[in-house]
């Protein structure tokens, strides 16, 4: 964070300072909301939530060396305090103030799927020549976004900020803090539907990202969406670029190919520029992610060389279609980070393109609302279309998918051990020169990494595990 005084902070968040006589002149350069991490010299913000109240840990924060506290009521500690009405709101206002002070060119990204990959791609492109701040991990909500903005320093020329949401209004709030120059809406599909009521509700909520754009800002969206006409009708005069596999898009891909390991290459058509790109990422859906990142980079004036080098440098993120060769015969694809209907279909499309024997292991897809069973059945239908050999499911909701696939090789399991035993049996039944590809996927709540870890432990490796990058 930039070096700022408590007086500066108090003015930005409308706080009352209490404490030592020299409190207003105390300078901080670090903010924390977590007493489990080092607080030496930090500004501690005591947040409240549905299931927690960090005001209970103010004494602990002071004992751990916090230089000052933002809180909603005075605490009996010998540390300067900034008293505010709502500490959560104060966190947001402070993040917005630091962002305004540093003033980096900013891109905000949202979407049901792929926003983290687009963020990584764009950050890689921009970092070829510039200092870039990008969202880390899942810091994409009303707490994570301002904490990300608070990491800005004077050296940062660009910020790439991921905006997630599980209810209406959340993106409107975080985009108001972020104030992006470019806003990307990557796609809309059935994800977090519970919090929005319907997929139409998801689509409406995602468009909140455009409210933070300035008059000369740019909106970037996929051309492959039934909601595109609605988005464009509500563009509020903003400039608009589209991307996709259709040459009617402003930025589009042609000659898309997947190699034997599923990694994508394509011809990038970026306005007047045309070039070839080879990704180290699996699946056609990552071509779309690359197009979104390229469109944003072009708007920011990045050279074609940096776009090529940045895209081709991106490595797979753990748990997002990460491929491991467990033996000469067994390929394992770990896609356990999360799951939605669209991302699960994309994973099936990828799996269906491999040669040999193909097993899809699916855990529950969460937060899909009252139509959850139908969405899981839809996955079973899609698995049939992809002509894979087995669809194995684990959990409660996912059973609907394997029931649809049942006549061809669908099966539901009640435990990880039973599931892994069935996979191992399938492997032993294949001819030694027939490669078996196992793709494991599920929502975060399904904890499908348990299956990945069990397979890694039980399959004898003839060589050290090869974490594949194309």
mmCIF file of N, CA and C in Angstrom, residues 181-301:
data_model
loop_
_atom_site.group_PDB
_atom_site.id
_atom_site.type_symbol
_atom_site.label_atom_id
_atom_site.label_comp_id
_atom_site.label_asym_id
_atom_site.label_seq_id
_atom_site.Cartn_x
_atom_site.Cartn_y
_atom_site.Cartn_z
ATOM 1 N N UNK A 181 -11.212 1.305 -16.471
ATOM 2 C CA UNK A 181 -11.180 1.924 -17.794
ATOM 3 C C UNK A 181 -11.754 0.973 -18.834
ATOM 4 N N UNK A 182 -11.583 -0.323 -18.578
ATOM 5 C CA UNK A 182 -12.097 -1.385 -19.448
ATOM 6 C C UNK A 182 -12.817 -2.397 -18.564
ATOM 7 N N UNK A 183 -13.995 -2.840 -18.988
ATOM 8 C CA UNK A 183 -14.758 -3.843 -18.242
ATOM 9 C C UNK A 183 -15.057 -5.025 -19.150
ATOM 10 N N UNK A 184 -14.673 -6.220 -18.711
ATOM 11 C CA UNK A 184 -14.901 -7.445 -19.482
ATOM 12 C C UNK A 184 -16.002 -8.266 -18.822
ATOM 13 N N UNK A 185 -17.036 -8.603 -19.592
ATOM 14 C CA UNK A 185 -18.038 -9.577 -19.168
ATOM 15 C C UNK A 185 -17.773 -10.816 -20.014
ATOM 16 N N UNK A 186 -17.122 -11.792 -19.414
ATOM 17 C CA UNK A 186 -16.593 -12.923 -20.181
ATOM 18 C C UNK A 186 -17.687 -13.842 -20.709
ATOM 19 N N UNK A 187 -18.687 -14.122 -19.890
ATOM 20 C CA UNK A 187 -19.792 -14.995 -20.290
ATOM 21 C C UNK A 187 -20.817 -15.044 -19.169
ATOM 22 N N UNK A 188 -21.947 -15.634 -19.451
ATOM 23 C CA UNK A 188 -22.975 -15.878 -18.434
ATOM 24 C C UNK A 188 -23.497 -17.290 -18.621
ATOM 25 N N UNK A 189 -23.511 -18.048 -17.531
ATOM 26 C CA UNK A 189 -24.068 -19.398 -17.562
ATOM 27 C C UNK A 189 -24.628 -19.710 -16.186
ATOM 28 N N UNK A 190 -25.119 -20.924 -16.021
ATOM 29 C CA UNK A 190 -25.710 -21.329 -14.742
ATOM 30 C C UNK A 190 -24.618 -21.521 -13.698
ATOM 31 N N UNK A 191 -24.353 -20.473 -12.928
ATOM 32 C CA UNK A 191 -23.389 -20.516 -11.827
ATOM 33 C C UNK A 191 -23.886 -19.562 -10.748
ATOM 34 N N UNK A 192 -23.853 -19.991 -9.491
ATOM 35 C CA UNK A 192 -24.356 -19.182 -8.366
ATOM 36 C C UNK A 192 -25.807 -18.757 -8.598
ATOM 37 N N UNK A 193 -26.582 -19.589 -9.277
ATOM 38 C CA UNK A 193 -27.951 -19.217 -9.615
ATOM 39 C C UNK A 193 -28.789 -18.975 -8.368
ATOM 40 N N UNK A 194 -28.507 -19.700 -7.290
ATOM 41 C CA UNK A 194 -29.293 -19.570 -6.055
ATOM 42 C C UNK A 194 -29.399 -18.123 -5.595
ATOM 43 N N UNK A 195 -28.308 -17.392 -5.692
ATOM 44 C CA UNK A 195 -28.298 -16.023 -5.197
ATOM 45 C C UNK A 195 -28.973 -15.020 -6.108
ATOM 46 N N UNK A 196 -29.315 -15.449 -7.345
ATOM 47 C CA UNK A 196 -29.874 -14.519 -8.327
ATOM 48 C C UNK A 196 -31.272 -14.914 -8.803
ATOM 49 N N UNK A 197 -31.731 -16.097 -8.415
ATOM 50 C CA UNK A 197 -33.079 -16.520 -8.761
ATOM 51 C C UNK A 197 -33.216 -17.246 -10.077
ATOM 52 N N UNK A 198 -32.411 -16.867 -11.061
ATOM 53 C CA UNK A 198 -32.482 -17.473 -12.391
ATOM 54 C C UNK A 198 -31.239 -17.080 -13.166
ATOM 55 N N UNK A 199 -31.035 -17.723 -14.316
ATOM 56 C CA UNK A 199 -29.896 -17.341 -15.145
ATOM 57 C C UNK A 199 -30.088 -15.927 -15.694
ATOM 58 N N UNK A 200 -31.346 -15.512 -15.883
ATOM 59 C CA UNK A 200 -31.604 -14.131 -16.301
ATOM 60 C C UNK A 200 -31.155 -13.155 -15.215
ATOM 61 N N UNK A 201 -31.347 -13.561 -13.963
ATOM 62 C CA UNK A 201 -30.873 -12.741 -12.853
ATOM 63 C C UNK A 201 -29.365 -12.648 -12.821
ATOM 64 N N UNK A 202 -28.687 -13.761 -13.142
ATOM 65 C CA UNK A 202 -27.224 -13.749 -13.245
ATOM 66 C C UNK A 202 -26.791 -12.764 -14.319
ATOM 67 N N UNK A 203 -27.444 -12.830 -15.493
ATOM 68 C CA UNK A 203 -27.083 -11.954 -16.614
ATOM 69 C C UNK A 203 -27.252 -10.484 -16.256
ATOM 70 N N UNK A 204 -28.338 -10.164 -15.567
ATOM 71 C CA UNK A 204 -28.554 -8.770 -15.157
ATOM 72 C C UNK A 204 -27.480 -8.311 -14.184
ATOM 73 N N UNK A 205 -27.153 -9.165 -13.229
ATOM 74 C CA UNK A 205 -26.171 -8.791 -12.208
ATOM 75 C C UNK A 205 -24.791 -8.573 -12.811
ATOM 76 N N UNK A 206 -24.406 -9.393 -13.774
ATOM 77 C CA UNK A 206 -23.080 -9.251 -14.380
ATOM 78 C C UNK A 206 -22.934 -7.920 -15.110
ATOM 79 N N UNK A 207 -24.032 -7.386 -15.664
ATOM 80 C CA UNK A 207 -23.939 -6.117 -16.391
ATOM 81 C C UNK A 207 -23.688 -4.934 -15.462
ATOM 82 N N UNK A 208 -23.794 -5.151 -14.160
ATOM 83 C CA UNK A 208 -23.479 -4.074 -13.216
ATOM 84 C C UNK A 208 -22.041 -3.597 -13.380
ATOM 85 N N UNK A 209 -21.176 -4.438 -13.953
ATOM 86 C CA UNK A 209 -19.771 -4.069 -14.120
ATOM 87 C C UNK A 209 -19.612 -2.843 -15.006
ATOM 88 N N UNK A 210 -20.568 -2.607 -15.912
ATOM 89 C CA UNK A 210 -20.437 -1.490 -16.842
ATOM 90 C C UNK A 210 -20.772 -0.143 -16.201
ATOM 91 N N UNK A 211 -21.406 -0.173 -15.020
ATOM 92 C CA UNK A 211 -21.784 1.083 -14.360
ATOM 93 C C UNK A 211 -20.569 1.878 -13.907
ATOM 94 N N UNK A 212 -19.459 1.194 -13.659
ATOM 95 C CA UNK A 212 -18.271 1.890 -13.178
ATOM 96 C C UNK A 212 -17.424 2.502 -14.267
ATOM 97 N N UNK A 213 -17.780 2.255 -15.537
ATOM 98 C CA UNK A 213 -16.968 2.775 -16.638
ATOM 99 C C UNK A 213 -17.135 4.283 -16.799
ATOM 100 N N UNK A 214 -16.054 4.985 -17.133
ATOM 101 C CA UNK A 214 -16.176 6.403 -17.469
ATOM 102 C C UNK A 214 -16.826 6.561 -18.840
ATOM 103 N N UNK A 215 -17.119 7.787 -19.239
ATOM 104 C CA UNK A 215 -17.782 8.025 -20.523
ATOM 105 C C UNK A 215 -16.994 7.463 -21.692
ATOM 106 N N UNK A 216 -15.658 7.510 -21.606
ATOM 107 C CA UNK A 216 -14.823 7.001 -22.699
ATOM 108 C C UNK A 216 -14.354 5.572 -22.442
ATOM 109 N N UNK A 217 -14.961 4.890 -21.465
ATOM 110 C CA UNK A 217 -14.565 3.524 -21.143
ATOM 111 C C UNK A 217 -15.029 2.535 -22.196
ATOM 112 N N UNK A 218 -14.500 1.319 -22.121
ATOM 113 C CA UNK A 218 -14.815 0.282 -23.099
ATOM 114 C C UNK A 218 -15.401 -0.945 -22.418
ATOM 115 N N UNK A 219 -16.532 -1.417 -22.937
ATOM 116 C CA UNK A 219 -17.124 -2.680 -22.502
ATOM 117 C C UNK A 219 -16.734 -3.767 -23.498
ATOM 118 N N UNK A 220 -16.327 -4.926 -22.979
ATOM 119 C CA UNK A 220 -15.946 -6.063 -23.822
ATOM 120 C C UNK A 220 -16.782 -7.264 -23.399
ATOM 121 N N UNK A 221 -17.469 -7.895 -24.359
ATOM 122 C CA UNK A 221 -18.282 -9.070 -24.043
ATOM 123 C C UNK A 221 -18.115 -10.141 -25.113
ATOM 124 N N UNK A 222 -18.452 -11.358 -24.736
ATOM 125 C CA UNK A 222 -18.533 -12.433 -25.709
ATOM 126 C C UNK A 222 -19.660 -12.156 -26.696
ATOM 127 N N UNK A 223 -19.464 -12.594 -27.933
ATOM 128 C CA UNK A 223 -20.543 -12.486 -28.923
ATOM 129 C C UNK A 223 -21.481 -13.681 -28.817
ATOM 130 N N UNK A 224 -21.024 -14.723 -28.092
ATOM 131 C CA UNK A 224 -21.778 -15.977 -28.001
ATOM 132 C C UNK A 224 -22.679 -15.983 -26.770
ATOM 133 N N UNK A 225 -23.640 -15.098 -26.730
ATOM 134 C CA UNK A 225 -24.559 -15.066 -25.589
ATOM 135 C C UNK A 225 -25.938 -14.642 -26.043
ATOM 136 N N UNK A 226 -26.936 -15.343 -25.548
ATOM 137 C CA UNK A 226 -28.317 -14.965 -25.842
ATOM 138 C C UNK A 226 -28.664 -13.613 -25.231
ATOM 139 N N UNK A 227 -27.851 -13.165 -24.275
ATOM 140 C CA UNK A 227 -28.142 -11.905 -23.590
ATOM 141 C C UNK A 227 -27.466 -10.699 -24.243
ATOM 142 N N UNK A 228 -26.692 -10.919 -25.304
ATOM 143 C CA UNK A 228 -25.952 -9.826 -25.940
ATOM 144 C C UNK A 228 -26.857 -8.674 -26.385
ATOM 145 N N UNK A 229 -27.978 -8.923 -27.055
ATOM 146 C CA UNK A 229 -28.835 -7.793 -27.460
ATOM 147 C C UNK A 229 -29.298 -6.948 -26.278
ATOM 148 N N UNK A 230 -29.626 -7.619 -25.184
ATOM 149 C CA UNK A 230 -30.060 -6.897 -23.982
ATOM 150 C C UNK A 230 -28.925 -6.054 -23.424
ATOM 151 N N UNK A 231 -27.716 -6.628 -23.368
ATOM 152 C CA UNK A 231 -26.564 -5.885 -22.864
ATOM 153 C C UNK A 231 -26.315 -4.645 -23.710
ATOM 154 N N UNK A 232 -26.394 -4.803 -25.010
ATOM 155 C CA UNK A 232 -26.083 -3.680 -25.895
ATOM 156 C C UNK A 232 -27.155 -2.601 -25.841
ATOM 157 N N UNK A 233 -28.407 -3.003 -25.591
ATOM 158 C CA UNK A 233 -29.467 -2.007 -25.440
ATOM 159 C C UNK A 233 -29.257 -1.160 -24.192
ATOM 160 N N UNK A 234 -28.593 -1.738 -23.206
ATOM 161 C CA UNK A 234 -28.374 -1.033 -21.940
ATOM 162 C C UNK A 234 -26.929 -0.561 -21.790
ATOM 163 N N UNK A 235 -26.285 -0.275 -22.891
ATOM 164 C CA UNK A 235 -24.869 0.071 -22.856
ATOM 165 C C UNK A 235 -24.613 1.482 -22.345
ATOM 166 N N UNK A 236 -25.675 2.299 -22.242
ATOM 167 C CA UNK A 236 -25.562 3.658 -21.698
ATOM 168 C C UNK A 236 -24.517 4.484 -22.447
ATOM 169 N N UNK A 237 -24.450 4.297 -23.772
ATOM 170 C CA UNK A 237 -23.558 5.110 -24.590
ATOM 171 C C UNK A 237 -22.104 4.700 -24.569
ATOM 172 N N UNK A 238 -21.767 3.644 -23.829
ATOM 173 C CA UNK A 238 -20.367 3.209 -23.733
ATOM 174 C C UNK A 238 -19.930 2.531 -25.036
ATOM 175 N N UNK A 239 -18.625 2.637 -25.341
ATOM 176 C CA UNK A 239 -18.065 1.892 -26.470
ATOM 177 C C UNK A 239 -18.127 0.399 -26.162
ATOM 178 N N UNK A 240 -18.185 -0.415 -27.220
ATOM 179 C CA UNK A 240 -18.424 -1.840 -27.029
ATOM 180 C C UNK A 240 -17.634 -2.647 -28.044
ATOM 181 N N UNK A 241 -16.888 -3.643 -27.583
ATOM 182 C CA UNK A 241 -16.220 -4.595 -28.464
ATOM 183 C C UNK A 241 -16.656 -6.005 -28.086
ATOM 184 N N UNK A 242 -16.758 -6.864 -29.094
ATOM 185 C CA UNK A 242 -17.111 -8.260 -28.853
ATOM 186 C C UNK A 242 -15.959 -9.171 -29.262
ATOM 187 N N UNK A 243 -15.952 -10.377 -28.690
ATOM 188 C CA UNK A 243 -14.968 -11.389 -29.067
ATOM 189 C C UNK A 243 -15.674 -12.727 -29.234
ATOM 190 N N UNK A 244 -15.070 -13.620 -30.020
ATOM 191 C CA UNK A 244 -15.666 -14.936 -30.180
ATOM 192 C C UNK A 244 -15.048 -15.726 -31.312
ATOM 193 N N UNK A 245 -15.679 -16.836 -31.640
ATOM 194 C CA UNK A 245 -15.228 -17.700 -32.728
ATOM 195 C C UNK A 245 -15.960 -17.380 -34.026
ATOM 196 N N UNK A 246 -16.749 -16.339 -34.000
ATOM 197 C CA UNK A 246 -17.528 -15.871 -35.147
ATOM 198 C C UNK A 246 -16.838 -14.639 -35.714
ATOM 199 N N UNK A 247 -16.610 -14.607 -37.042
ATOM 200 C CA UNK A 247 -15.894 -13.460 -37.607
ATOM 201 C C UNK A 247 -16.729 -12.185 -37.630
ATOM 202 N N UNK A 248 -17.954 -12.246 -37.128
ATOM 203 C CA UNK A 248 -18.720 -11.019 -36.911
ATOM 204 C C UNK A 248 -18.286 -10.301 -35.637
ATOM 205 N N UNK A 249 -17.517 -10.981 -34.800
ATOM 206 C CA UNK A 249 -16.990 -10.350 -33.589
ATOM 207 C C UNK A 249 -15.865 -9.389 -33.956
ATOM 208 N N UNK A 250 -15.619 -8.408 -33.105
ATOM 209 C CA UNK A 250 -14.517 -7.466 -33.349
ATOM 210 C C UNK A 250 -13.172 -8.160 -33.231
ATOM 211 N N UNK A 251 -13.052 -9.051 -32.275
ATOM 212 C CA UNK A 251 -11.831 -9.836 -32.068
ATOM 213 C C UNK A 251 -12.244 -11.301 -32.141
ATOM 214 N N UNK A 252 -11.642 -12.055 -33.059
ATOM 215 C CA UNK A 252 -12.101 -13.430 -33.244
ATOM 216 C C UNK A 252 -10.948 -14.372 -33.567
ATOM 217 N N UNK A 253 -11.227 -15.651 -33.395
ATOM 218 C CA UNK A 253 -10.229 -16.693 -33.651
ATOM 219 C C UNK A 253 -10.669 -17.551 -34.825
ATOM 220 N N UNK A 254 -9.704 -17.963 -35.616
ATOM 221 C CA UNK A 254 -9.930 -18.931 -36.682
ATOM 222 C C UNK A 254 -8.890 -20.038 -36.555
ATOM 223 N N UNK A 255 -9.108 -21.115 -37.291
ATOM 224 C CA UNK A 255 -8.149 -22.222 -37.342
ATOM 225 C C UNK A 255 -7.804 -22.728 -35.938
ATOM 226 N N UNK A 256 -8.827 -22.929 -35.121
ATOM 227 C CA UNK A 256 -8.613 -23.415 -33.751
ATOM 228 C C UNK A 256 -8.286 -24.911 -33.784
ATOM 229 N N UNK A 257 -7.207 -25.292 -33.117
ATOM 230 C CA UNK A 257 -6.786 -26.692 -33.069
ATOM 231 C C UNK A 257 -6.390 -27.063 -31.646
ATOM 232 N N UNK A 258 -6.600 -28.327 -31.301
ATOM 233 C CA UNK A 258 -6.131 -28.875 -30.033
ATOM 234 C C UNK A 258 -5.124 -29.970 -30.334
ATOM 235 N N UNK A 259 -3.969 -29.948 -29.652
ATOM 236 C CA UNK A 259 -2.963 -30.980 -29.888
ATOM 237 C C UNK A 259 -3.316 -32.250 -29.115
ATOM 238 N N UNK A 260 -2.433 -33.226 -29.134
ATOM 239 C CA UNK A 260 -2.717 -34.515 -28.497
ATOM 240 C C UNK A 260 -2.948 -34.394 -26.999
ATOM 241 N N UNK A 261 -2.415 -33.343 -26.380
ATOM 242 C CA UNK A 261 -2.611 -33.122 -24.948
ATOM 243 C C UNK A 261 -3.757 -32.159 -24.664
ATOM 244 N N UNK A 262 -4.471 -31.742 -25.715
ATOM 245 C CA UNK A 262 -5.629 -30.881 -25.537
ATOM 246 C C UNK A 262 -5.330 -29.398 -25.536
ATOM 247 N N UNK A 263 -4.049 -29.031 -25.719
ATOM 248 C CA UNK A 263 -3.687 -27.615 -25.678
ATOM 249 C C UNK A 263 -4.039 -26.921 -26.990
ATOM 250 N N UNK A 264 -4.452 -25.661 -26.869
ATOM 251 C CA UNK A 264 -5.051 -24.949 -27.994
ATOM 252 C C UNK A 264 -4.054 -24.069 -28.736
ATOM 253 N N UNK A 265 -4.222 -24.032 -30.051
ATOM 254 C CA UNK A 265 -3.553 -23.044 -30.892
ATOM 255 C C UNK A 265 -4.615 -22.453 -31.806
ATOM 256 N N UNK A 266 -4.384 -21.226 -32.271
ATOM 257 C CA UNK A 266 -5.390 -20.572 -33.106
ATOM 258 C C UNK A 266 -4.782 -19.366 -33.806
ATOM 259 N N UNK A 267 -5.509 -18.855 -34.785
ATOM 260 C CA UNK A 267 -5.140 -17.605 -35.445
ATOM 261 C C UNK A 267 -5.929 -16.482 -34.792
ATOM 262 N N UNK A 268 -5.215 -15.503 -34.271
ATOM 263 C CA UNK A 268 -5.828 -14.355 -33.604
ATOM 264 C C UNK A 268 -6.065 -13.245 -34.619
ATOM 265 N N UNK A 269 -7.304 -12.807 -34.719
ATOM 266 C CA UNK A 269 -7.680 -11.699 -35.601
ATOM 267 C C UNK A 269 -8.083 -10.527 -34.713
ATOM 268 N N UNK A 270 -7.147 -9.604 -34.546
ATOM 269 C CA UNK A 270 -7.289 -8.500 -33.592
ATOM 270 C C UNK A 270 -7.313 -7.194 -34.366
ATOM 271 N N UNK A 271 -8.490 -6.841 -34.847
ATOM 272 C CA UNK A 271 -8.651 -5.668 -35.695
ATOM 273 C C UNK A 271 -7.703 -5.773 -36.895
ATOM 274 N N UNK A 272 -6.728 -4.890 -37.036
ATOM 275 C CA UNK A 272 -5.847 -4.945 -38.212
ATOM 276 C C UNK A 272 -4.727 -5.960 -38.071
ATOM 277 N N UNK A 273 -4.615 -6.605 -36.923
ATOM 278 C CA UNK A 273 -3.529 -7.559 -36.673
ATOM 279 C C UNK A 273 -4.014 -9.002 -36.833
ATOM 280 N N UNK A 274 -3.145 -9.843 -37.386
ATOM 281 C CA UNK A 274 -3.445 -11.266 -37.559
ATOM 282 C C UNK A 274 -2.180 -12.050 -37.238
ATOM 283 N N UNK A 275 -2.284 -12.994 -36.306
ATOM 284 C CA UNK A 275 -1.095 -13.742 -35.901
ATOM 285 C C UNK A 275 -1.498 -15.099 -35.338
ATOM 286 N N UNK A 276 -0.524 -15.970 -35.160
ATOM 287 C CA UNK A 276 -0.767 -17.301 -34.604
ATOM 288 C C UNK A 276 -0.410 -17.324 -33.123
ATOM 289 N N UNK A 277 -1.220 -18.019 -32.338
ATOM 290 C CA UNK A 277 -1.012 -18.148 -30.896
ATOM 291 C C UNK A 277 -1.033 -19.628 -30.521
ATOM 292 N N UNK A 278 -0.095 -20.045 -29.693
ATOM 293 C CA UNK A 278 -0.090 -21.407 -29.151
ATOM 294 C C UNK A 278 -0.131 -21.314 -27.630
ATOM 295 N N UNK A 279 -1.224 -21.765 -27.043
ATOM 296 C CA UNK A 279 -1.406 -21.677 -25.595
ATOM 297 C C UNK A 279 -0.839 -22.900 -24.888
ATOM 298 N N UNK A 280 -0.469 -22.705 -23.631
ATOM 299 C CA UNK A 280 -0.081 -23.824 -22.773
ATOM 300 C C UNK A 280 -1.260 -24.290 -21.926
ATOM 301 N N UNK A 281 -2.457 -23.946 -22.364
ATOM 302 C CA UNK A 281 -3.685 -24.268 -21.640
ATOM 303 C C UNK A 281 -4.577 -25.156 -22.494
ATOM 304 N N UNK A 282 -5.336 -26.013 -21.831
ATOM 305 C CA UNK A 282 -6.177 -26.984 -22.525
ATOM 306 C C UNK A 282 -7.558 -26.426 -22.830
ATOM 307 N N UNK A 283 -8.126 -26.850 -23.965
ATOM 308 C CA UNK A 283 -9.524 -26.596 -24.253
ATOM 309 C C UNK A 283 -9.802 -25.393 -25.124
ATOM 310 N N UNK A 284 -10.849 -25.536 -25.948
ATOM 311 C CA UNK A 284 -11.255 -24.448 -26.830
ATOM 312 C C UNK A 284 -11.749 -23.240 -26.045
ATOM 313 N N UNK A 285 -12.320 -23.472 -24.864
ATOM 314 C CA UNK A 285 -12.824 -22.355 -24.065
ATOM 315 C C UNK A 285 -11.705 -21.385 -23.692
ATOM 316 N N UNK A 286 -10.467 -21.887 -23.597
ATOM 317 C CA UNK A 286 -9.358 -20.985 -23.281
ATOM 318 C C UNK A 286 -8.966 -20.108 -24.462
ATOM 319 N N UNK A 287 -9.371 -20.494 -25.669
ATOM 320 C CA UNK A 287 -9.209 -19.600 -26.819
ATOM 321 C C UNK A 287 -10.086 -18.366 -26.615
ATOM 322 N N UNK A 288 -11.313 -18.581 -26.167
ATOM 323 C CA UNK A 288 -12.208 -17.453 -25.891
ATOM 324 C C UNK A 288 -11.645 -16.560 -24.791
ATOM 325 N N UNK A 289 -11.082 -17.170 -23.754
ATOM 326 C CA UNK A 289 -10.467 -16.379 -22.687
ATOM 327 C C UNK A 289 -9.318 -15.536 -23.229
ATOM 328 N N UNK A 290 -8.527 -16.117 -24.128
ATOM 329 C CA UNK A 290 -7.403 -15.391 -24.723
ATOM 330 C C UNK A 290 -7.887 -14.231 -25.585
ATOM 331 N N UNK A 291 -9.007 -14.414 -26.270
ATOM 332 C CA UNK A 291 -9.567 -13.331 -27.086
ATOM 333 C C UNK A 291 -10.000 -12.155 -26.210
ATOM 334 N N UNK A 292 -10.625 -12.456 -25.075
ATOM 335 C CA UNK A 292 -11.054 -11.393 -24.160
ATOM 336 C C UNK A 292 -9.856 -10.601 -23.653
ATOM 337 N N UNK A 293 -8.805 -11.315 -23.249
ATOM 338 C CA UNK A 293 -7.597 -10.647 -22.755
ATOM 339 C C UNK A 293 -6.940 -9.824 -23.854
ATOM 340 N N UNK A 294 -6.918 -10.345 -25.072
ATOM 341 C CA UNK A 294 -6.302 -9.634 -26.197
ATOM 342 C C UNK A 294 -7.061 -8.352 -26.518
ATOM 343 N N UNK A 295 -8.392 -8.421 -26.472
ATOM 344 C CA UNK A 295 -9.199 -7.236 -26.751
ATOM 345 C C UNK A 295 -8.917 -6.122 -25.749
ATOM 346 N N UNK A 296 -8.786 -6.490 -24.472
ATOM 347 C CA UNK A 296 -8.483 -5.489 -23.439
ATOM 348 C C UNK A 296 -7.082 -4.922 -23.622
ATOM 349 N N UNK A 297 -6.116 -5.795 -23.901
ATOM 350 C CA UNK A 297 -4.735 -5.345 -24.090
ATOM 351 C C UNK A 297 -4.634 -4.386 -25.268
ATOM 352 N N UNK A 298 -5.341 -4.690 -26.342
ATOM 353 C CA UNK A 298 -5.335 -3.817 -27.526
ATOM 354 C C UNK A 298 -5.862 -2.429 -27.162
ATOM 355 N N UNK A 299 -6.935 -2.383 -26.398
ATOM 356 C CA UNK A 299 -7.509 -1.102 -25.979
ATOM 357 C C UNK A 299 -6.509 -0.290 -25.165
ATOM 358 N N UNK A 300 -5.654 -0.971 -24.413
ATOM 359 C CA UNK A 300 -4.661 -0.290 -23.581
ATOM 360 C C UNK A 300 -3.393 0.060 -24.347
ATOM 361 N N UNK A 301 -3.360 -0.237 -25.639
ATOM 362 C CA UNK A 301 -2.226 0.150 -26.468
ATOM 363 C C UNK A 301 -1.044 -0.791 -26.421
#
